[in-house]
Tab-separated table of C-alpha atoms in Angstrom:
chain	number	residue	atom	x	y	z
A	1	MET	CA	94.449	-44.232	44.088
A	2	LYS	CA	97.060	-46.798	45.083
A	3	LYS	CA	97.483	-50.401	44.256
A	4	PHE	CA	97.431	-52.955	47.072
A	5	THR	CA	100.822	-54.377	48.074
A	6	SER	CA	99.600	-57.104	50.392
A	7	PRO	CA	96.587	-59.448	50.693
A	8	LEU	CA	95.100	-57.214	53.371
A	9	SER	CA	95.384	-54.069	51.277
A	10	PHE	CA	94.085	-56.010	48.288
A	11	PHE	CA	90.792	-56.846	49.985
A	12	LEU	CA	90.585	-53.378	51.498
A	13	SER	CA	90.912	-51.868	48.040
A	14	LEU	CA	88.189	-54.110	46.669
A	15	PHE	CA	85.938	-53.144	49.561
A	16	LEU	CA	86.466	-49.436	48.922
A	17	LEU	CA	85.949	-49.916	45.200
A	18	ALA	CA	82.678	-51.723	45.824
A	19	GLY	CA	81.555	-48.790	47.927
A	20	LEU	CA	82.309	-46.377	45.120
A	21	VAL	CA	80.088	-48.188	42.675
A	22	SER	CA	77.302	-49.360	44.945
A	23	PRO	CA	73.758	-48.183	44.169
A	24	ALA	CA	73.666	-46.226	47.434
A	25	ALA	CA	76.673	-44.201	46.424
A	26	LEU	CA	74.933	-43.265	43.164
A	27	ALA	CA	71.466	-42.605	44.542
A	28	ASP	CA	72.038	-38.879	45.081
A	29	GLY	CA	70.585	-38.082	41.659
A	30	GLN	CA	73.747	-36.643	40.151
A	31	GLU	CA	73.960	-36.998	36.387
A	32	ILE	CA	77.687	-37.764	36.461
A	33	PRO	CA	78.725	-38.676	40.008
A	34	PHE	CA	82.400	-39.107	39.158
A	35	SER	CA	85.103	-38.494	36.578
A	36	VAL	CA	87.207	-41.245	35.069
A	37	GLU	CA	90.973	-41.150	35.535
A	38	ALA	CA	91.670	-41.135	31.820
A	39	ALA	CA	91.901	-38.706	28.939
A	40	ALA	CA	88.634	-39.865	27.374
A	41	ALA	CA	85.882	-42.322	28.196
A	42	ILE	CA	82.408	-43.371	27.158
A	43	LEU	CA	79.815	-45.895	28.352
A	44	ILE	CA	77.040	-47.140	26.082
A	45	ASP	CA	74.209	-49.640	26.096
A	46	ALA	CA	75.379	-52.242	23.576
A	47	ASP	CA	71.824	-53.159	22.579
A	48	THR	CA	70.734	-49.641	21.662
A	49	GLY	CA	73.863	-47.506	21.406
A	50	GLU	CA	72.518	-45.102	24.031
A	51	VAL	CA	75.246	-43.118	25.770
A	52	LEU	CA	75.133	-43.431	29.569
A	53	TYR	CA	78.363	-41.597	30.369
A	54	GLU	CA	80.885	-39.591	28.392
A	55	GLN	CA	84.093	-37.735	29.093
A	56	ALA	CA	85.806	-36.028	26.163
A	57	PRO	CA	84.283	-38.690	23.881
A	58	ASP	CA	85.155	-36.874	20.664
A	59	GLU	CA	88.726	-35.950	21.539
A	60	ARG	CA	91.159	-37.391	18.998
A	61	ARG	CA	93.259	-40.115	20.599
A	62	PHE	CA	95.571	-42.957	19.555
A	63	PRO	CA	93.829	-46.348	19.899
A	64	ALA	CA	96.906	-48.604	20.147
A	65	SER	CA	95.899	-52.283	19.983
A	66	ILE	CA	92.170	-51.559	20.234
A	67	THR	CA	92.692	-51.225	16.477
A	68	LYS	CA	92.601	-55.015	16.377
A	69	VAL	CA	88.846	-54.889	17.016
A	70	MET	CA	88.393	-53.589	13.473
A	71	THR	CA	90.717	-56.249	12.087
A	72	GLY	CA	88.751	-58.933	13.892
A	73	LEU	CA	85.436	-57.418	12.848
A	74	LEU	CA	86.338	-57.411	9.160
A	75	THR	CA	87.640	-60.978	9.382
A	76	VAL	CA	84.481	-62.334	10.994
A	77	GLU	CA	82.307	-60.427	8.530
A	78	ALA	CA	84.287	-61.991	5.655
A	79	VAL	CA	83.635	-65.415	7.185
A	80	GLU	CA	79.922	-64.657	7.483
A	81	ARG	CA	79.829	-63.639	3.808
A	82	GLY	CA	81.354	-66.991	2.894
A	83	GLU	CA	84.572	-65.557	1.465
A	84	LEU	CA	86.530	-67.948	3.697
A	85	THR	CA	85.913	-70.096	6.772
A	86	LEU	CA	87.388	-70.240	10.242
A	87	GLU	CA	89.177	-73.410	9.169
A	88	THR	CA	90.730	-71.870	6.073
A	89	THR	CA	94.495	-72.260	6.328
A	90	VAL	CA	96.889	-69.383	5.745
A	91	THR	CA	100.601	-69.652	4.925
A	92	LEU	CA	102.272	-66.647	6.494
A	93	SER	CA	104.275	-64.427	4.121
A	94	ASP	CA	107.544	-62.522	4.388
A	95	THR	CA	105.583	-59.276	4.973
A	96	LEU	CA	104.264	-60.652	8.268
A	97	TYR	CA	105.959	-58.008	10.415
A	98	THR	CA	105.206	-54.963	8.242
A	99	GLY	CA	104.848	-51.795	10.296
A	100	ILE	CA	105.730	-53.465	13.587
A	101	GLY	CA	108.624	-51.968	15.479
A	102	TRP	CA	110.631	-53.224	18.384
A	103	GLY	CA	108.698	-54.089	21.527
A	104	GLY	CA	105.363	-54.797	19.841
A	105	SER	CA	103.226	-57.628	21.208
A	106	THR	CA	103.729	-60.862	19.312
A	107	GLN	CA	103.219	-64.609	19.311
A	108	ASN	CA	106.421	-65.175	17.336
A	109	LEU	CA	104.635	-66.325	14.222
A	110	GLU	CA	107.040	-67.039	11.357
A	111	PRO	CA	106.977	-66.662	7.572
A	112	GLY	CA	106.018	-70.001	6.041
A	113	GLU	CA	104.066	-71.073	9.139
A	114	VAL	CA	100.568	-72.399	8.447
A	115	LEU	CA	97.645	-71.469	10.714
A	116	THR	CA	93.873	-71.350	10.359
A	117	ILE	CA	91.824	-68.166	10.332
A	118	ARG	CA	90.436	-69.223	13.709
A	119	ASP	CA	93.927	-69.511	15.209
A	120	LEU	CA	95.013	-66.168	13.762
A	121	LEU	CA	91.901	-64.441	15.119
A	122	ASN	CA	92.604	-65.778	18.588
A	123	CYS	CA	96.264	-64.729	18.354
A	124	ALA	CA	95.228	-61.211	17.377
A	125	LEU	CA	92.428	-60.677	19.899
A	126	ILE	CA	93.543	-62.575	23.023
A	127	PRO	CA	97.308	-61.960	23.490
A	128	SER	CA	97.261	-59.066	20.956
A	129	ALA	CA	99.722	-60.468	18.414
A	130	ASN	CA	100.478	-57.731	15.890
A	131	GLU	CA	101.760	-60.045	13.171
A	132	ALA	CA	98.561	-62.099	13.284
A	133	CYS	CA	96.656	-58.989	12.140
A	134	ASN	CA	98.890	-58.604	9.093
A	135	ALA	CA	98.355	-62.262	8.251
A	136	LEU	CA	94.577	-61.838	8.442
A	137	ALA	CA	94.782	-58.725	6.270
A	138	GLU	CA	96.596	-60.560	3.487
A	139	ALA	CA	94.224	-63.523	3.713
A	140	ILE	CA	91.176	-61.293	3.260
A	141	SER	CA	92.309	-58.473	0.973
A	142	GLY	CA	95.442	-59.861	-0.639
A	143	SER	CA	97.677	-57.162	0.805
A	144	ILE	CA	98.045	-55.080	3.948
A	145	PRO	CA	97.448	-51.697	2.202
A	146	ALA	CA	94.252	-53.008	0.604
A	147	PHE	CA	93.010	-54.215	3.975
A	148	VAL	CA	93.814	-50.882	5.653
A	149	GLU	CA	91.755	-49.203	2.958
A	150	LEU	CA	88.923	-51.598	3.802
A	151	MET	CA	89.292	-50.699	7.489
A	152	ASN	CA	88.803	-47.014	6.736
A	153	GLN	CA	85.882	-47.739	4.444
A	154	ARG	CA	84.143	-49.821	7.126
A	155	ALA	CA	84.815	-47.131	9.703
A	156	GLN	CA	82.937	-44.613	7.589
A	157	GLU	CA	80.053	-47.039	7.159
A	158	LEU	CA	79.817	-47.360	10.933
A	159	GLY	CA	79.722	-43.589	11.385
A	160	MET	CA	83.258	-43.412	12.784
A	161	THR	CA	83.759	-39.965	11.311
A	162	SER	CA	86.797	-39.073	13.441
A	163	THR	CA	88.806	-42.219	12.740
A	164	HIS	CA	91.688	-42.948	10.382
A	165	PHE	CA	93.659	-46.184	10.270
A	166	MET	CA	97.212	-46.558	8.992
A	167	ASN	CA	97.851	-50.194	9.933
A	168	THR	CA	96.090	-53.372	11.009
A	169	HIS	CA	97.378	-53.623	14.578
A	170	GLY	CA	97.660	-50.193	16.202
A	171	TYR	CA	101.418	-49.773	16.364
A	172	HIS	CA	101.862	-46.037	16.761
A	173	ASP	CA	101.529	-43.723	13.788
A	174	ASP	CA	100.652	-40.032	14.102
A	175	ASN	CA	98.010	-40.445	11.379
A	176	HIS	CA	96.442	-43.472	13.069
A	177	TYR	CA	93.764	-42.058	15.368
A	178	THR	CA	90.175	-42.315	16.575
A	179	THR	CA	87.895	-41.251	19.454
A	180	ALA	CA	86.204	-42.990	22.352
A	181	ARG	CA	82.811	-42.536	20.677
A	182	ASP	CA	84.007	-44.067	17.409
A	183	ILE	CA	85.534	-47.037	19.209
A	184	ALA	CA	82.244	-47.629	21.021
A	185	LYS	CA	80.436	-47.803	17.670
A	186	MET	CA	83.015	-50.256	16.331
A	187	CYS	CA	82.829	-52.447	19.437
A	188	GLN	CA	79.038	-52.444	19.419
A	189	THR	CA	79.052	-53.839	15.877
A	190	ALA	CA	81.786	-56.383	16.618
A	191	MET	CA	80.158	-57.673	19.817
A	192	ALA	CA	76.963	-58.375	17.885
A	193	LEU	CA	78.880	-61.098	16.001
A	194	PRO	CA	78.789	-64.390	17.966
A	195	VAL	CA	82.228	-65.552	16.732
A	196	PHE	CA	83.918	-62.312	17.727
A	197	ARG	CA	82.130	-62.202	21.071
A	198	GLU	CA	83.127	-65.769	21.890
A	199	ILE	CA	86.805	-65.108	21.203
A	200	VAL	CA	87.163	-61.934	23.280
A	201	SER	CA	85.269	-63.389	26.231
A	202	ARG	CA	87.003	-66.762	26.607
A	203	GLY	CA	90.211	-65.565	28.313
A	204	THR	CA	92.427	-68.347	27.006
A	205	TYR	CA	92.937	-70.405	23.855
A	206	THR	CA	95.322	-73.128	22.721
A	207	VAL	CA	96.723	-72.884	19.209
A	208	PRO	CA	97.547	-76.390	17.999
A	209	ALA	CA	101.103	-77.166	16.957
A	210	THR	CA	101.937	-75.915	13.476
A	211	ASN	CA	104.522	-76.922	10.894
A	212	LEU	CA	107.019	-74.554	12.553
A	213	HIS	CA	105.967	-74.266	16.185
A	214	ASP	CA	104.725	-76.255	19.153
A	215	ALA	CA	101.270	-75.652	20.550
A	216	ARG	CA	100.769	-72.174	21.976
A	217	VAL	CA	98.621	-71.363	25.027
A	218	LEU	CA	97.220	-67.881	24.654
A	219	GLN	CA	96.300	-65.726	27.684
A	220	ASP	CA	94.106	-62.669	27.464
A	221	THR	CA	95.676	-59.287	28.157
A	222	ASN	CA	92.307	-58.057	29.467
A	223	ALA	CA	92.510	-58.535	33.235
A	224	LEU	CA	88.741	-58.074	33.574
A	225	VAL	CA	88.313	-61.349	31.662
A	226	SER	CA	91.414	-63.269	32.738
A	227	GLY	CA	93.839	-62.904	35.621
A	228	ALA	CA	96.558	-64.957	33.930
A	229	LYS	CA	98.725	-61.951	33.034
A	230	VAL	CA	97.545	-59.334	35.530
A	231	SER	CA	95.815	-60.577	38.651
A	232	GLY	CA	93.381	-58.929	41.006
A	233	PHE	CA	91.050	-57.237	38.512
A	234	ARG	CA	88.797	-60.043	37.323
A	235	TYR	CA	85.194	-58.922	36.848
A	236	GLN	CA	82.623	-61.678	36.876
A	237	TYR	CA	80.359	-60.014	34.310
A	238	ALA	CA	83.125	-59.115	31.827
A	239	ILE	CA	82.848	-60.529	28.304
A	240	GLY	CA	85.643	-58.633	26.488
A	241	ILE	CA	86.927	-56.751	24.655
A	242	LYS	CA	90.475	-55.459	23.961
A	243	THR	CA	93.394	-53.770	25.645
A	244	GLY	CA	95.900	-51.416	24.069
A	245	SER	CA	98.878	-49.380	25.178
A	246	THR	CA	101.718	-47.376	23.681
A	247	PRO	CA	103.678	-44.475	25.147
A	248	GLU	CA	101.714	-42.113	22.914
A	249	ALA	CA	98.275	-43.658	23.518
A	250	GLY	CA	98.621	-44.398	27.207
A	251	TYR	CA	96.695	-47.314	28.657
A	252	CYS	CA	93.502	-48.065	26.757
A	253	LEU	CA	90.720	-50.566	27.251
A	254	ALA	CA	87.507	-51.335	25.418
A	255	SER	CA	85.518	-53.509	27.807
A	256	ALA	CA	82.114	-55.138	27.815
A	257	ALA	CA	80.017	-56.767	30.496
A	258	GLU	CA	76.720	-58.633	30.580
A	259	LYS	CA	74.427	-58.615	33.593
A	260	ASP	CA	70.693	-59.207	34.004
A	261	HIS	CA	70.226	-59.576	30.237
A	262	ARG	CA	71.879	-56.219	29.598
A	263	THR	CA	75.186	-55.621	27.808
A	264	LEU	CA	77.237	-52.478	28.353
A	265	ILE	CA	80.385	-51.317	26.581
A	266	ALA	CA	82.943	-48.998	28.179
A	267	VAL	CA	85.824	-47.359	26.336
A	268	LEU	CA	88.685	-45.754	28.229
A	269	LEU	CA	91.567	-44.039	26.408
A	270	GLY	CA	94.707	-42.497	27.812
A	271	GLY	CA	94.415	-44.268	31.136
A	272	LYS	CA	97.006	-44.008	33.847
A	273	ASN	CA	98.877	-46.354	36.139
A	274	TRP	CA	99.021	-46.399	39.892
A	275	ILE	CA	102.141	-45.414	41.730
A	276	SER	CA	102.792	-47.674	44.706
A	277	ASN	CA	105.945	-47.365	46.829
A	278	ASP	CA	107.468	-45.154	44.135
A	279	GLN	CA	106.954	-47.888	41.558
A	280	VAL	CA	104.646	-47.650	38.561
A	281	VAL	CA	102.113	-50.470	38.633
A	282	SER	CA	99.626	-51.081	35.823
A	283	GLY	CA	95.974	-51.688	36.469
A	284	ASN	CA	94.219	-48.392	37.019
A	285	TYR	CA	92.494	-48.548	33.631
A	286	PHE	CA	90.985	-51.891	34.633
A	287	THR	CA	89.459	-50.538	37.846
A	288	GLU	CA	88.233	-47.390	36.127
A	289	SER	CA	86.620	-49.439	33.355
A	290	ARG	CA	84.980	-51.702	35.904
A	291	ARG	CA	83.727	-48.631	37.743
A	292	LEU	CA	82.145	-47.348	34.557
A	293	LEU	CA	80.420	-50.666	33.909
A	294	GLU	CA	79.132	-50.938	37.471
A	295	TYR	CA	77.854	-47.378	37.284
A	296	GLY	CA	75.828	-48.338	34.228
A	297	PHE	CA	74.371	-51.455	35.815
A	298	ASN	CA	73.589	-49.837	39.166
A	299	SER	CA	72.311	-46.447	38.076
A	300	PHE	CA	70.403	-47.258	34.879
A	301	SER	CA	67.677	-49.690	33.925
A	302	ARG	CA	65.725	-50.588	30.842
A	303	LYS	CA	62.332	-48.901	30.879
A	304	THR	CA	59.336	-48.846	28.561
A	305	VAL	CA	58.526	-45.283	27.579
A	306	LEU	CA	55.733	-46.252	25.160
A	307	ASP	CA	53.697	-49.451	25.263
A	308	THR	CA	51.717	-51.023	22.432
A	309	ILE	CA	48.717	-51.624	24.723
A	310	GLU	CA	48.548	-47.979	25.766
A	311	PRO	CA	45.804	-45.960	23.975
A	312	VAL	CA	47.211	-42.696	22.698
A	313	GLY	CA	43.958	-41.004	21.700
A	314	THR	CA	40.868	-41.136	19.500
A	315	VAL	CA	39.935	-39.771	16.091
A	316	PRO	CA	36.332	-38.947	15.015
A	317	VAL	CA	35.001	-41.298	12.311
A	318	THR	CA	32.159	-40.664	9.866
A	319	LEU	CA	30.046	-43.041	7.717
A	320	CYS	CA	30.164	-45.795	10.335
A	321	ALA	CA	27.071	-47.120	12.155
A	322	GLN	CA	29.103	-48.932	14.855
A	323	GLN	CA	30.681	-45.911	16.523
A	324	ASP	CA	31.772	-42.404	15.652
A	325	TYR	CA	35.416	-42.662	16.730
A	326	VAL	CA	38.437	-44.977	16.564
A	327	THR	CA	41.081	-45.505	19.259
A	328	VAL	CA	44.719	-45.460	18.153
A	329	LEU	CA	47.559	-47.514	19.635
A	330	PRO	CA	51.338	-47.508	19.048
A	331	ALA	CA	52.372	-50.070	16.455
A	332	GLN	CA	55.590	-50.731	18.395
A	333	SER	CA	56.859	-50.142	21.880
A	334	ILE	CA	59.740	-47.802	22.681
A	335	THR	CA	62.216	-48.701	25.395
A	336	ALA	CA	65.237	-46.825	26.661
A	337	THR	CA	68.035	-47.222	29.168
A	338	LEU	CA	67.281	-44.501	31.698
A	339	PRO	CA	68.471	-43.366	35.118
A	340	ASN	CA	66.629	-45.266	37.809
A	341	ASP	CA	65.036	-42.103	39.193
A	342	LEU	CA	63.708	-40.862	35.831
A	343	ASP	CA	59.997	-41.567	35.317
A	344	PRO	CA	59.039	-42.064	31.621
A	345	ALA	CA	55.680	-40.429	32.431
A	346	VAL	CA	57.374	-37.011	32.236
A	347	PHE	CA	58.491	-37.555	28.636
A	348	ASP	CA	57.049	-35.307	25.924
A	349	ARG	CA	54.720	-36.814	23.310
A	350	SER	CA	54.196	-35.304	19.903
A	351	VAL	CA	51.162	-36.878	18.205
A	352	ALA	CA	50.304	-36.421	14.534
A	353	LEU	CA	46.765	-37.576	13.660
A	354	PRO	CA	44.083	-36.414	11.175
A	355	ASP	CA	41.196	-34.316	12.503
A	356	THR	CA	38.640	-36.834	11.231
A	357	LEU	CA	38.437	-40.106	9.295
A	358	ARG	CA	35.913	-41.880	7.100
A	359	ALA	CA	34.956	-45.521	7.307
A	360	PRO	CA	35.928	-48.143	6.350
A	361	ILE	CA	38.921	-48.498	8.669
A	362	GLU	CA	40.850	-51.732	9.138
A	363	LYS	CA	42.314	-52.871	12.441
A	364	GLY	CA	46.044	-52.146	12.372
A	365	GLN	CA	45.687	-49.462	9.706
A	366	VAL	CA	48.303	-46.732	10.104
A	367	LEU	CA	46.580	-43.475	11.005
A	368	GLY	CA	49.417	-41.284	12.309
A	369	THR	CA	52.656	-41.147	14.300
A	370	ILE	CA	53.893	-40.398	17.799
A	371	THR	CA	57.354	-39.120	18.798
A	372	ILE	CA	58.725	-39.563	22.315
A	373	SER	CA	61.309	-37.055	23.562
A	374	TYR	CA	62.786	-35.684	26.750
A	375	GLU	CA	64.873	-32.559	27.245
A	376	GLY	CA	65.551	-32.242	23.538
A	377	LYS	CA	66.477	-35.899	22.953
A	378	ASP	CA	64.257	-38.040	20.737
A	379	TYR	CA	63.731	-41.589	21.912
A	380	GLY	CA	61.850	-42.757	18.853
A	381	THR	CA	58.957	-42.268	16.442
A	382	VAL	CA	56.428	-45.037	15.773
A	383	ASP	CA	53.218	-45.409	13.790
A	384	LEU	CA	49.808	-45.116	15.420
A	385	VAL	CA	47.297	-47.732	14.249
A	386	ALA	CA	43.564	-48.370	14.594
A	387	ASP	CA	42.613	-50.732	17.413
A	388	THR	CA	39.503	-52.087	15.652
A	389	THR	CA	37.781	-52.490	12.281
A	390	LEU	CA	34.968	-50.049	11.472
A	391	ALA	CA	32.606	-50.919	8.602
A	392	PHE	CA	31.248	-48.535	5.970
A	393	SER	CA	27.504	-47.611	6.240
A	394	ARG	CA	25.699	-47.067	2.918
A	395	ARG	CA	22.694	-45.499	4.667
A	396	LEU	CA	24.871	-42.917	6.353
A	397	ALA	CA	26.680	-42.357	3.098
A	398	VAL	CA	23.407	-41.490	1.331
A	399	ILE	CA	22.444	-39.129	4.134
A	400	GLU	CA	25.847	-37.580	3.973
A	401	PHE	CA	25.525	-37.174	0.216
A	402	PHE	CA	22.347	-35.180	0.477
A	403	LYS	CA	23.767	-33.161	3.292
A	404	SER	CA	26.704	-32.329	1.107
A	405	LEU	CA	24.352	-30.908	-1.544
A	406	PHE	CA	23.293	-28.179	0.824
A	407	ARG	CA	26.719	-27.287	2.143
A	408	PRO	CA	27.795	-24.760	-0.565
A	409	LEU	CA	27.149	-21.152	0.388
A	410	TRP	CA	25.336	-20.271	-2.810
A	411	VAL	CA	22.881	-23.127	-2.219
A	412	LYS	CA	22.226	-21.874	1.276
A	413	ILE	CA	21.616	-18.326	-0.027
A	414	LEU	CA	19.250	-19.604	-2.719
A	415	LEU	CA	17.322	-21.634	-0.164
A	416	LEU	CA	17.095	-18.581	2.078
A	417	VAL	CA	15.735	-16.448	-0.777
A	418	LEU	CA	13.149	-19.090	-1.694
A	419	THR	CA	12.139	-19.450	1.916
A	420	LEU	CA	11.670	-15.693	2.289
A	421	PHE	CA	9.664	-15.593	-0.917
A	422	VAL	CA	7.337	-18.316	0.312
A	423	LEU	CA	6.958	-16.567	3.657
A	424	LEU	CA	5.989	-13.337	1.927
A	425	ILE	CA	3.310	-15.113	-0.072
A	426	VAL	CA	1.928	-16.736	3.042
A	427	LEU	CA	1.889	-13.437	4.943
A	428	ARG	CA	0.143	-11.685	2.077
A	429	ARG	CA	-2.595	-14.278	2.032
A	430	MET	CA	-2.959	-13.989	5.789
A	431	VAL	CA	-3.301	-10.189	5.645
A	432	PHE	CA	-5.234	-9.550	2.459
A	433	GLY	CA	-6.889	-12.891	1.919
A	434	PRO	CA	-6.909	-14.737	-1.328
A	435	PRO	CA	-6.934	-12.561	-4.448
A	436	ARG	CA	-10.537	-11.639	-5.799
A	437	ARG	CA	-11.635	-13.010	-9.102
A	438	ARG	CA	-12.845	-10.394	-11.629
A	439	PRO	CA	-16.285	-10.886	-13.372
A	440	TYR	CA	-16.120	-12.534	-16.725
A	441	ARG	CA	-16.405	-10.147	-19.651
A	442	SER	CA	-16.833	-11.350	-23.196
A	443	SER	CA	-14.533	-10.028	-25.752
A	444	GLN	CA	-17.425	-9.898	-28.338
A	445	PRO	CA	-19.442	-6.663	-28.673
A	446	ARG	CA	-22.769	-6.820	-26.897
A	447	THR	CA	-25.842	-6.908	-29.263
A	448	HIS	CA	-29.143	-5.546	-27.934
A	449	ALA	CA	-32.538	-6.464	-29.305
A	450	SER	CA	-33.551	-2.833	-29.720
A	451	SER	CA	-30.961	-2.329	-32.313
A	452	TYR	CA	-32.697	-4.704	-34.605
A	453	ARG	CA	-36.171	-3.393	-34.121
A	454	GLY	CA	-35.865	-0.540	-36.473
A	455	ARG	CA	-34.435	-2.496	-39.295
A	456	LYS	CA	-36.408	-3.384	-42.251
A	457	ARG	CA	-36.587	-6.827	-43.504
């Protein structure tokens, strides 16, 4: 890919680029229709963290100045906790340039100069001033080493398991590394903070005159946001985030864009430059990042895979006179960013519900769960709740009680024996008739009159 060298080639390049990322070019159903010209890359939905594209996302790489995202994140979080404010003033110390070698990006801040936290944040995130990061570190943690320790602690909290920071700004160190996936997690958290998001999306900022310096006009190094430093790559939907480059890291860019109420984050590490007329020209990592973002917007959409108004099933209900079943509904909806040609109807549903229930049941009562998955990936588990209230019936409860008395096996056997006994008695009566009564016989000896006749008186 070559960079344009004239207005005509400029517009031709844009035209070809638009063709690469148009929906028609991506409608062939391929999962990954292209590879990014970089060592590692990832594209995520910033609202959900879902991965839409990845290329060596877990390969250990040097982040260069993308490191400053963590410095900015920790600073804004400290402001939100009330530990300091954006208007808190900081007097820069003699350790301002710790760990910064020759050629590092700077705004020529000086020891003894007084700036606000707001001004330092803008210096760090817009023109990528290394010394501004050290100043923020000392303002928040008291020292640079303490702040670096905080950076590593926060990285672990964010699940950045393959990341280790050695400094606040990203100047090269062999033990200062991360991955595209970890950076995406960090950027997702940072972009959720309004103050951070506003700074990285504005493109320019004016630092008022200080006690040691005239006013400074800051220009963003991210050409997707601002064309002040590198022209021809502006992307109308771009809202950040941070560039970075060192000989060891290559050209790196964490970018974000917002379109149609969706926010995507792309991370590109180890990007390359174009070679035009035997001259190295920067910019390829901007076009590749834009291509990633456009791929996400054009090939994916937010879809509902489970709706709260969608009946999932029914469960039999006893002891209720109204009805003998209850319908269950999802307590919450599940949405996902999916390829445009993927129908959520094909997703697998794993439902866990009891075989039967007893009244009373309240509307909204949790009765079970449902898990939505597709090709081994879980998209969420939510509760299943009753869609109506079912009252308890005392009459049915009494009937059920007596029924329960006859459920044991031994009771059934006893009843069978008694029934057979009664049947035998009835049959005997039918065959032989009722039993005959014997004549009455006195137990006293019979006395005859003749026995007295011969007696003398």
